[in-house]
Tab-separated table of C-alpha atoms in Angstrom:
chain	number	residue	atom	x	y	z
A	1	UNK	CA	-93.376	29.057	33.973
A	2	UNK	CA	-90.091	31.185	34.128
A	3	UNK	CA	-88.301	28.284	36.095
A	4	UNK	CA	-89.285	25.684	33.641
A	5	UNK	CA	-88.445	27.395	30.470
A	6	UNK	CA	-85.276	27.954	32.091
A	7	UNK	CA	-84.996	24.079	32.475
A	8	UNK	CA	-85.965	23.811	29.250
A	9	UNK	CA	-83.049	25.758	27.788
A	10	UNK	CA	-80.266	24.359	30.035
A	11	UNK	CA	-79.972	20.891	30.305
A	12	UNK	CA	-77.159	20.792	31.956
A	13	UNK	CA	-78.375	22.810	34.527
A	14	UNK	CA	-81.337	20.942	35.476
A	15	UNK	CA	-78.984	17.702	35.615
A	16	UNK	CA	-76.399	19.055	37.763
A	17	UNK	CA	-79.261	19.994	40.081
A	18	UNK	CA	-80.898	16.894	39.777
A	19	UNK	CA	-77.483	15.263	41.032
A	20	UNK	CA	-77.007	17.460	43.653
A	21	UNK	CA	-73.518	18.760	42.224
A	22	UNK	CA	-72.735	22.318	42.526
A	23	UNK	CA	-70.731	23.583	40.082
A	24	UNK	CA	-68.995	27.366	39.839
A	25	UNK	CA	-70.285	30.394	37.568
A	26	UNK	CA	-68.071	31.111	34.896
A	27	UNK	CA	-66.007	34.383	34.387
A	28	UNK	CA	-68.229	35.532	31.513
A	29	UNK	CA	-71.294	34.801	33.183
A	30	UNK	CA	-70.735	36.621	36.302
A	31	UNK	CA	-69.415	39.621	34.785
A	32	UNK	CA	-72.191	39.799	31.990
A	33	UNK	CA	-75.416	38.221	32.971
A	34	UNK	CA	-77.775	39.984	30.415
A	35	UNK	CA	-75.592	38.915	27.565
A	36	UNK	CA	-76.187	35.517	28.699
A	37	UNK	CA	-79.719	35.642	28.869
A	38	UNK	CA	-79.689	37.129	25.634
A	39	UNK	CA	-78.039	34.395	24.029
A	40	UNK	CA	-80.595	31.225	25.586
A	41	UNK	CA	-82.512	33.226	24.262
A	42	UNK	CA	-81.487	33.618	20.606
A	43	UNK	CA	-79.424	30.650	20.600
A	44	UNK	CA	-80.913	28.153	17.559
A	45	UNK	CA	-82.099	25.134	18.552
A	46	UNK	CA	-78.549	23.226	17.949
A	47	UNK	CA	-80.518	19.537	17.462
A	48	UNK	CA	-81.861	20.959	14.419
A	49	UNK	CA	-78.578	22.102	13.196
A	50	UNK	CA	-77.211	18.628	13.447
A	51	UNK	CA	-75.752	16.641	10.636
A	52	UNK	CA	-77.380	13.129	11.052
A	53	UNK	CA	-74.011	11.225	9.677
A	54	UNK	CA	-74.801	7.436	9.217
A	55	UNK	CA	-72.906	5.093	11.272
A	56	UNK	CA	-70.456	2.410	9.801
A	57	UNK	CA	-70.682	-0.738	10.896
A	58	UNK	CA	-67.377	-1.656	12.337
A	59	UNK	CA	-66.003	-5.511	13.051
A	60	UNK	CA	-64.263	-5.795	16.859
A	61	UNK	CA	-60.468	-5.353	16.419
A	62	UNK	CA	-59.634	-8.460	17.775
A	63	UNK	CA	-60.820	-10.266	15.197
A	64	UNK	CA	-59.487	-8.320	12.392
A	65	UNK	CA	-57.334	-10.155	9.764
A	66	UNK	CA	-53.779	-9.522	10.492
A	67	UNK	CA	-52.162	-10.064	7.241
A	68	UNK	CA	-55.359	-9.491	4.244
A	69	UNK	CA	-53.073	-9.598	1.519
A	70	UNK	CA	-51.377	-12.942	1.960
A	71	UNK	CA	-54.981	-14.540	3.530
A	72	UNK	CA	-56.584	-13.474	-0.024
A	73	UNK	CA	-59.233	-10.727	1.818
A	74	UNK	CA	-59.297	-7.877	0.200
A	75	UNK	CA	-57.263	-9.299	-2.915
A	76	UNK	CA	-54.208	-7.749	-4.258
A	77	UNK	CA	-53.501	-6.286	-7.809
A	78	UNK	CA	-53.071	-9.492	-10.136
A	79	UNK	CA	-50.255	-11.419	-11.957
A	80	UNK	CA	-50.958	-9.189	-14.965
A	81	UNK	CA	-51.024	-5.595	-13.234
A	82	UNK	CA	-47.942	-6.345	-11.753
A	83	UNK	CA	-45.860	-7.761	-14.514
A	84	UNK	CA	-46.775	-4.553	-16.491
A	85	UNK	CA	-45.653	-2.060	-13.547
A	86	UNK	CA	-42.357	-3.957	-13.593
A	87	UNK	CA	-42.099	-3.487	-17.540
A	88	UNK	CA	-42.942	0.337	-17.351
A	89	UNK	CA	-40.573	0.388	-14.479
A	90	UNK	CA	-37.768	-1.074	-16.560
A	91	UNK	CA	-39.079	0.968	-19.477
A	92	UNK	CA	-38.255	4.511	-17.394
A	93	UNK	CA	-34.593	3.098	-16.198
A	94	UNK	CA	-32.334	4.687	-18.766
A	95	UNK	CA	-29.211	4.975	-16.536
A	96	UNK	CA	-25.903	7.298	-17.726
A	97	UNK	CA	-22.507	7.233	-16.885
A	98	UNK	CA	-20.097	9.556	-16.337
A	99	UNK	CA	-15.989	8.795	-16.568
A	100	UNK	CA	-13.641	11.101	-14.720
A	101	UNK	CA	-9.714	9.892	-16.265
A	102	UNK	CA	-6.707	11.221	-14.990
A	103	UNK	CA	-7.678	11.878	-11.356
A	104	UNK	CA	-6.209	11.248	-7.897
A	105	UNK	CA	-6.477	7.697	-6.940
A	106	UNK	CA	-7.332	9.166	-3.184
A	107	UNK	CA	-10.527	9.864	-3.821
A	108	UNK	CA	-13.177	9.026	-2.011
A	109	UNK	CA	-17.344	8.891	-2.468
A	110	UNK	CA	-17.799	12.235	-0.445
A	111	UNK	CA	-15.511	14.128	-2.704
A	112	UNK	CA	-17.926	13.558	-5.287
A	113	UNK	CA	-21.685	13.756	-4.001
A	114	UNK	CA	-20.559	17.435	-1.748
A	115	UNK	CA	-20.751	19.103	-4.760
A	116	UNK	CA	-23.305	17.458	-6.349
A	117	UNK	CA	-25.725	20.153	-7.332
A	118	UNK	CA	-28.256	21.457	-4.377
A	119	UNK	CA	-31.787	21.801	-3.971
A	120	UNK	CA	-33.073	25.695	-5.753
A	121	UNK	CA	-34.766	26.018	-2.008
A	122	UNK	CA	-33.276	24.304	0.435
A	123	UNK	CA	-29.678	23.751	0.052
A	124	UNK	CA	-29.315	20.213	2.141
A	125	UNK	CA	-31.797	18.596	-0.465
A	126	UNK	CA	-30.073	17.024	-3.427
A	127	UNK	CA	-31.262	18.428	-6.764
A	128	UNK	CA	-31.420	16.813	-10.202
A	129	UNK	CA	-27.698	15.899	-10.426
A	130	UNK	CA	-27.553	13.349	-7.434
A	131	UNK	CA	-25.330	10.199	-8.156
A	132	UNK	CA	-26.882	6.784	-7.854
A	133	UNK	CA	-23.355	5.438	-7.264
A	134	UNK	CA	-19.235	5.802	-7.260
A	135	UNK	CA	-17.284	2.859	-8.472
A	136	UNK	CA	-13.715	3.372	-8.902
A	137	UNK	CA	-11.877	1.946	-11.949
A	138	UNK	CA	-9.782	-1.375	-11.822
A	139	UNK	CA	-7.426	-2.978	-13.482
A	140	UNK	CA	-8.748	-6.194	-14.895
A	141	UNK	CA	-5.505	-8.345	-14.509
A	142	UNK	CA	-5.225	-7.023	-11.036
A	143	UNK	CA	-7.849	-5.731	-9.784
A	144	UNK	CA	-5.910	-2.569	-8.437
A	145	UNK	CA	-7.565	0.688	-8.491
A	146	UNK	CA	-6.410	2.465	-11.623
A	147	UNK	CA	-7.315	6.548	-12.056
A	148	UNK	CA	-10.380	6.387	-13.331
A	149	UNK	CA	-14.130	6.585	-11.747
A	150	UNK	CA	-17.251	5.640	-13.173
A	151	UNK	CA	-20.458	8.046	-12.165
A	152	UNK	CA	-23.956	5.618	-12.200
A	153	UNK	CA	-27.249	8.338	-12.980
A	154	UNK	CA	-30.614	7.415	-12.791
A	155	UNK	CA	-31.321	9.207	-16.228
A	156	UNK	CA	-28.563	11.073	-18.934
A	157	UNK	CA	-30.215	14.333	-17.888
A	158	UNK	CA	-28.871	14.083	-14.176
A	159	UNK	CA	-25.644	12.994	-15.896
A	160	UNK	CA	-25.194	16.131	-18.265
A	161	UNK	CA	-26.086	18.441	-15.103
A	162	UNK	CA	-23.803	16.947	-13.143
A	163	UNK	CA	-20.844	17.446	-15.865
A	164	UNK	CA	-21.992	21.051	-16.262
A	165	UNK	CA	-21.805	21.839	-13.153
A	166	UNK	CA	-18.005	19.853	-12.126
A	167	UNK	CA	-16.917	21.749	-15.268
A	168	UNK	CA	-18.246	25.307	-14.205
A	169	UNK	CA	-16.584	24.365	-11.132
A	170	UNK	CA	-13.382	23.185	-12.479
A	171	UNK	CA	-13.458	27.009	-14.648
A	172	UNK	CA	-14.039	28.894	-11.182
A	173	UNK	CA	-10.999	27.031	-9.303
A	174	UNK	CA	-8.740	27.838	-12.185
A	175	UNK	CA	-9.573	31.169	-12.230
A	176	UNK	CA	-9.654	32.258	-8.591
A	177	UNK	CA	-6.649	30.323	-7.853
A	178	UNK	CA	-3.133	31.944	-7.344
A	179	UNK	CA	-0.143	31.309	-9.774
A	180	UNK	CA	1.894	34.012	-9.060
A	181	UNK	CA	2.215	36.963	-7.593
A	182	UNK	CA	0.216	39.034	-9.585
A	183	UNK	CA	-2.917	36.380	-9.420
A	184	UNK	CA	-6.196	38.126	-8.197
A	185	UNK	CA	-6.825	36.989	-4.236
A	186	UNK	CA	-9.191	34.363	-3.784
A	187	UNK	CA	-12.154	34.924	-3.065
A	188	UNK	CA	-13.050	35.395	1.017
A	189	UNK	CA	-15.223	33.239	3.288
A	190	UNK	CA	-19.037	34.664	1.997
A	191	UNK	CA	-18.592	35.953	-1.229
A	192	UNK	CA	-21.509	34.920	-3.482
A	193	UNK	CA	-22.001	34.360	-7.146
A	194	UNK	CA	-25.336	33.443	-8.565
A	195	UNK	CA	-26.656	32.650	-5.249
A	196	UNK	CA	-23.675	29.842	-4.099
A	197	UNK	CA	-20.907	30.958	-1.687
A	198	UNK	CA	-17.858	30.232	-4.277
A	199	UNK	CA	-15.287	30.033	-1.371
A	200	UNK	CA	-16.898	26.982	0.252
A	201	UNK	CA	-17.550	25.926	-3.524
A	202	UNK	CA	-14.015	25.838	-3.788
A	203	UNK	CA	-12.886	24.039	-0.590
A	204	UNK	CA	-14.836	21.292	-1.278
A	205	UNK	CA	-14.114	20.765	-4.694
A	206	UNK	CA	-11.418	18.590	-5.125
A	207	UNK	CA	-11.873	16.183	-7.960
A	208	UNK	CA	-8.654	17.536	-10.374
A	209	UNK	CA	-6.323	19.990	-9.740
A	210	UNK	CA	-6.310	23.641	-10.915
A	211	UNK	CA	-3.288	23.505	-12.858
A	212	UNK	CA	-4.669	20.264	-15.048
A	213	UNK	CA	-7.692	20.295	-17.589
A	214	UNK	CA	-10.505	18.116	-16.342
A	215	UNK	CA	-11.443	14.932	-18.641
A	216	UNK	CA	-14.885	13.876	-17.588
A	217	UNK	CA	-17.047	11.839	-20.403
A	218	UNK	CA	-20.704	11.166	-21.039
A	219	UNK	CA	-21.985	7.692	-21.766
A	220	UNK	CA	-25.217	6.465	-22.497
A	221	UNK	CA	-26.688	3.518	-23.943
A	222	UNK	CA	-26.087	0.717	-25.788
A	223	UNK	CA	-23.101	0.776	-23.983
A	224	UNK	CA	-19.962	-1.786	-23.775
A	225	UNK	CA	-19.368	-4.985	-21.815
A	226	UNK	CA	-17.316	-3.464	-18.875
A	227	UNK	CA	-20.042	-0.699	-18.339
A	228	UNK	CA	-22.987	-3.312	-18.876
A	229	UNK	CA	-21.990	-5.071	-16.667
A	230	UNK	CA	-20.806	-2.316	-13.489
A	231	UNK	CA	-24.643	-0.866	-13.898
A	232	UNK	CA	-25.757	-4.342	-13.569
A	233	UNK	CA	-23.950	-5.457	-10.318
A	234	UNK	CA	-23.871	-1.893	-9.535
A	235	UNK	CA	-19.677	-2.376	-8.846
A	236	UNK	CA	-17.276	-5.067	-9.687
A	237	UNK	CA	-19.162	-8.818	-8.765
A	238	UNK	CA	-16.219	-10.036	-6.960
A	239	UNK	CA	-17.184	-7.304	-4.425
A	240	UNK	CA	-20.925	-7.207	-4.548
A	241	UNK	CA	-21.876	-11.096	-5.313
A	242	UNK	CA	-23.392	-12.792	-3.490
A	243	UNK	CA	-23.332	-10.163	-0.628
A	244	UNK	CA	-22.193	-6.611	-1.276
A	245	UNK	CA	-19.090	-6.007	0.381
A	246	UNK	CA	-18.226	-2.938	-1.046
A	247	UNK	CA	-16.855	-0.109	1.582
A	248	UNK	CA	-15.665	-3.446	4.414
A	249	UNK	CA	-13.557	-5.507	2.165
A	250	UNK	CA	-9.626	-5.389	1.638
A	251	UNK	CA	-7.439	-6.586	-1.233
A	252	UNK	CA	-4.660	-8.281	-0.205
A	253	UNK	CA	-1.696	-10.166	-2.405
A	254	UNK	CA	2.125	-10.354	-1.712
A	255	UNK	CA	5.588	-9.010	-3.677
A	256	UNK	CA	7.646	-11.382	-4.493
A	257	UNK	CA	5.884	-14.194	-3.376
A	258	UNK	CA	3.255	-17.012	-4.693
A	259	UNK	CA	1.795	-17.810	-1.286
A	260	UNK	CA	-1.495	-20.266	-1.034
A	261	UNK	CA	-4.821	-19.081	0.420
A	262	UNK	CA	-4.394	-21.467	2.794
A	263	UNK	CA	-0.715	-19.365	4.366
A	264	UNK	CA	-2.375	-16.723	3.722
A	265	UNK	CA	-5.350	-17.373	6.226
A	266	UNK	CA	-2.729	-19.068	8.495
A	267	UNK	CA	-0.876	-15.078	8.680
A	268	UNK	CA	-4.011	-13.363	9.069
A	269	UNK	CA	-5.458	-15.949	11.880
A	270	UNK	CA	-1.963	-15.789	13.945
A	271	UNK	CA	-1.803	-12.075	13.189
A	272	UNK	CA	-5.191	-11.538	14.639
A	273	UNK	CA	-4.708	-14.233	17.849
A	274	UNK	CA	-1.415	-12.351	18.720
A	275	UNK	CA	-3.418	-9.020	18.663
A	276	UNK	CA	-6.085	-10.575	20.662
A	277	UNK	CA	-8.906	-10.192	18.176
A	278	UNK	CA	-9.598	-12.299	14.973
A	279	UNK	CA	-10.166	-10.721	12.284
A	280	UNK	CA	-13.004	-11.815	10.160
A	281	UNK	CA	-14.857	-12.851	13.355
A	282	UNK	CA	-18.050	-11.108	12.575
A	283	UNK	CA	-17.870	-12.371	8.646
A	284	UNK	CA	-16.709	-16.254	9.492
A	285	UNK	CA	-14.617	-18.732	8.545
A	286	UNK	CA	-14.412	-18.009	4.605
A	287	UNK	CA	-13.517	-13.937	4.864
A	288	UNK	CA	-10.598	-14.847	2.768
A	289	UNK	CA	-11.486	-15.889	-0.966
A	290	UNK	CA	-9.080	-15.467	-4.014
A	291	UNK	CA	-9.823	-13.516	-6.719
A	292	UNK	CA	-10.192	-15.854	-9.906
A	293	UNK	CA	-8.020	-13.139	-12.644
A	294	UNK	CA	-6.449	-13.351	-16.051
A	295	UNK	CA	-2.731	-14.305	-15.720
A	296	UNK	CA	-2.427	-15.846	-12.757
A	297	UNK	CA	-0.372	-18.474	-11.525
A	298	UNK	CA	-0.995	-21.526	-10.661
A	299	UNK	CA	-1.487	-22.046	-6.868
A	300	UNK	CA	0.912	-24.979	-6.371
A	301	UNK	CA	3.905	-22.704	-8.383
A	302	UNK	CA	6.550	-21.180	-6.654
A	303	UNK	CA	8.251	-17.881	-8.077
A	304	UNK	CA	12.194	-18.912	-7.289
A	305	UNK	CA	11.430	-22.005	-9.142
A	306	UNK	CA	9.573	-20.515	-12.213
A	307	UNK	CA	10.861	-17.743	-14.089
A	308	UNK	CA	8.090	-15.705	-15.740
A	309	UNK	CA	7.310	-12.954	-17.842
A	310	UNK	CA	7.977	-9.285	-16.054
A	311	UNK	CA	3.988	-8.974	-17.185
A	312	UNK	CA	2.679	-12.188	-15.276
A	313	UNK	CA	5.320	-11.383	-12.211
A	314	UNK	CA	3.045	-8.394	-12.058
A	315	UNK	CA	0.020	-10.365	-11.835
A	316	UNK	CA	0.358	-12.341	-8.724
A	317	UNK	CA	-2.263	-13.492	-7.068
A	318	UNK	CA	-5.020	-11.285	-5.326
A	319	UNK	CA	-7.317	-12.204	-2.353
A	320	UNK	CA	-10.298	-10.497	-1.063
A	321	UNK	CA	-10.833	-10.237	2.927
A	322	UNK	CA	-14.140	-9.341	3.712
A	323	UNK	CA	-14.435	-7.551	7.254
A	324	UNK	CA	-17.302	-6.654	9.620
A	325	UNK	CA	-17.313	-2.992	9.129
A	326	UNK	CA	-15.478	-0.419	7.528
A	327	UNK	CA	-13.729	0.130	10.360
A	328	UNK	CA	-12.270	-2.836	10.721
A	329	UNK	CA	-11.398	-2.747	7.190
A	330	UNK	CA	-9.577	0.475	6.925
A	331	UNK	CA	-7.753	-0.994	10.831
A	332	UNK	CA	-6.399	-4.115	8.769
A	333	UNK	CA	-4.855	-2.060	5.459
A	334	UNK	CA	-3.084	-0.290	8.732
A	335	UNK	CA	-1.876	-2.990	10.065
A	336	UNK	CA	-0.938	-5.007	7.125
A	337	UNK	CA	0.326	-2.521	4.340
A	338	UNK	CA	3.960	-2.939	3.510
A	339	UNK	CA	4.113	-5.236	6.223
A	340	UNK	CA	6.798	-8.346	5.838
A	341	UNK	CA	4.721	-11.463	5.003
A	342	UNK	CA	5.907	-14.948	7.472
A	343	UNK	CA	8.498	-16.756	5.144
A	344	UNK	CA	7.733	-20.253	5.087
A	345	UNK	CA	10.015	-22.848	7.229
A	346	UNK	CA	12.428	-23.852	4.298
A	347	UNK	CA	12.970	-20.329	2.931
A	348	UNK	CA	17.055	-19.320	2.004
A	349	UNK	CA	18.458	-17.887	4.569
A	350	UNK	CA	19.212	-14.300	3.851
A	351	UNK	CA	16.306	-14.110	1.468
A	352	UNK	CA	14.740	-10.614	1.582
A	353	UNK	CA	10.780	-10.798	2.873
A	354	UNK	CA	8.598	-10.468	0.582
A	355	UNK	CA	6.107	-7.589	1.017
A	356	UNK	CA	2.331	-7.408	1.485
A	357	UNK	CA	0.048	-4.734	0.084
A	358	UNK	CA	-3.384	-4.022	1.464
A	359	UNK	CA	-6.103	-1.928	-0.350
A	360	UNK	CA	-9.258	-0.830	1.255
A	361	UNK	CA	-11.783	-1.676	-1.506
A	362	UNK	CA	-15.022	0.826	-1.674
């Protein structure tokens, strides 16, 4: 009787006898055998204790439909539900802008979003004050980069904490910043002020200069033509229609000179066979297109032959080159800025080259 109510409580026992298998004691049970026979003994009948959970019938994964939306099984959200998450999406896009005049035409996008306000916890997150983009202000006759930015923001709060905060900056850098000899030092690598390390604050701040007052202006909707239509195409369209080519595109145009698109591809194409690489070889064939501005003249005109205004002289004409990378880009404004441009074959003798100008458009 004591053997089979001892088969009766361990299974697994009486099957690894049954097989023949021998299998080794464990550490516990060798070392405490009345605590084990203690606990067959109290142990609760575990088939009892069981959850019966009922099974789901499940379909072989073979045969499982690979794409259930488009196939109509399960169906997706209708015409209607989707139409009115679009209009409550538009409904919550209330973008601001932000204008920064008078600044440093050397700019670039990083010395803006570095001091974007940080996260309250962790300081790599962006907090409410992140920019949705940097476009750089242009002159609409020539499409040269004047000094002015424009600041895109999801919502006017983000905007107003960001211009808080590039103000409170701009106050700190004018006050910790020497003038003469009496000027308090600045402040040393750690110091901190309402839990932000104000030297590194200052290092990477960079957007005006100490000695100048900051202009930086709020705008929010309805707002004018120009803006309407940067927070539309999200930049200038010459650059960002019909493929964004903002941050690998160069603009181009000649002192001096009225050349055609067509000399002007003919430069570029020699320039890049002599340097054994074409350029434009990753974009293709049209990488060059001319910029359609106000003023301009006409493409068959030739400047020694037509006298004009000092104002349209100024206008000449502008291409774009579009470029694989930035890389490439910002390795063509090196090689081509205030670089002679070919004279054509019947050019004067004596004649002083005109002069090409390359600017890395981002």
């Amino acid at each position: 009787m004591a053997a089979s109510s001892v088969c009766s409580v361990d299974p697994i026992l009486e099957i690894s006898q049954g097989e023949g298998r021998r299998y080794s004691v464990s550490l516990f049970d060798e070392l405490f055998p009345e605590e084990k026979d203690e606990l067959r003994t109290t142990a609760p009948n575990q088939d009892h204790d069981k959850i019966q959970i009922p099974r789901l019938p499940l379909s072989d994964i073979d045969h499982l439909d690979p794409y259930p939306l488009l196939n109509g099984s399960p169906k997706g959200p209708s015409r209607k539900l989707t139409q009115v998450a679009a209009h409550g999406a538009a409904k919550q896009w209330n973008p601001a802008v932000l204008v920064l005049n008078r600044a440093s035409k050397s700019l670039v996008d990083a010395d803006f979003r570095r001091i974007a306000p940080k996260g309250r916890h962790i300081g790599e997150w962006t907090g409410p004050g992140d920019i949705l983009k940097v476009i750089p202000g242009r002159d609409p006759t020539t499409f040269q980069q004047t000094n002015s930015y424009f600041l895109l923001f999801p919502n006017p709060a983000y905007a107003r904490t960001y211009q808080n905060y590039v103000t409170k900056l701009h106050r700190m850098s004018q006050d910790h910043t020497p003038t003469s000899l009496q000027s308090p030092l600045p402040p040393p690598p750690g110091t901190i002020l309402e839990g932000e390390d104000i030297h590194t604050l200052l290092q990477d701040y960079a957007l005006c200069p100490p000695s100048q007052r900051i202009n930086i202006v709020s705008m929010f909707a309805p707002f004018g033509s120009t803006v309407r239509r940067l927070i539309e195409y999200q930049g200038y369209p010459q650059l960002t229609e019909p493929v964004d080519s903002t941050g690998r595109a160069v603009l181009f145009w000649v002192e001096g000179h009225y050349p055609t698109t067509n000399s002007v591809r003919a430069a570029i194409d020699q320039d890049g066979r002599e340097r054994g690489l074409p350029w434009g070889s990753q974009v293709g064939h049209k990488y060059i297109e001319k910029l359609e501005l106000p003023n301009q003249p006409p493409e068959d005109s030739e400047e020694r032959e037509d006298p004009e205004p000092m104002a349209q002289r100024r206008s000449s004409r502008r291409w774009i080159v579009k470029l694989g990378d930035e890389n490439e880009a910002r390795r063509f404004v090196r090689t081509w800025h205030r670089r002679d441009f070919p004279l054509p074959s019947d050019h004067v003798r004596g004649e002083k080259p005109p002069i090409v100008n390359a600017e890395f458009l981002w």
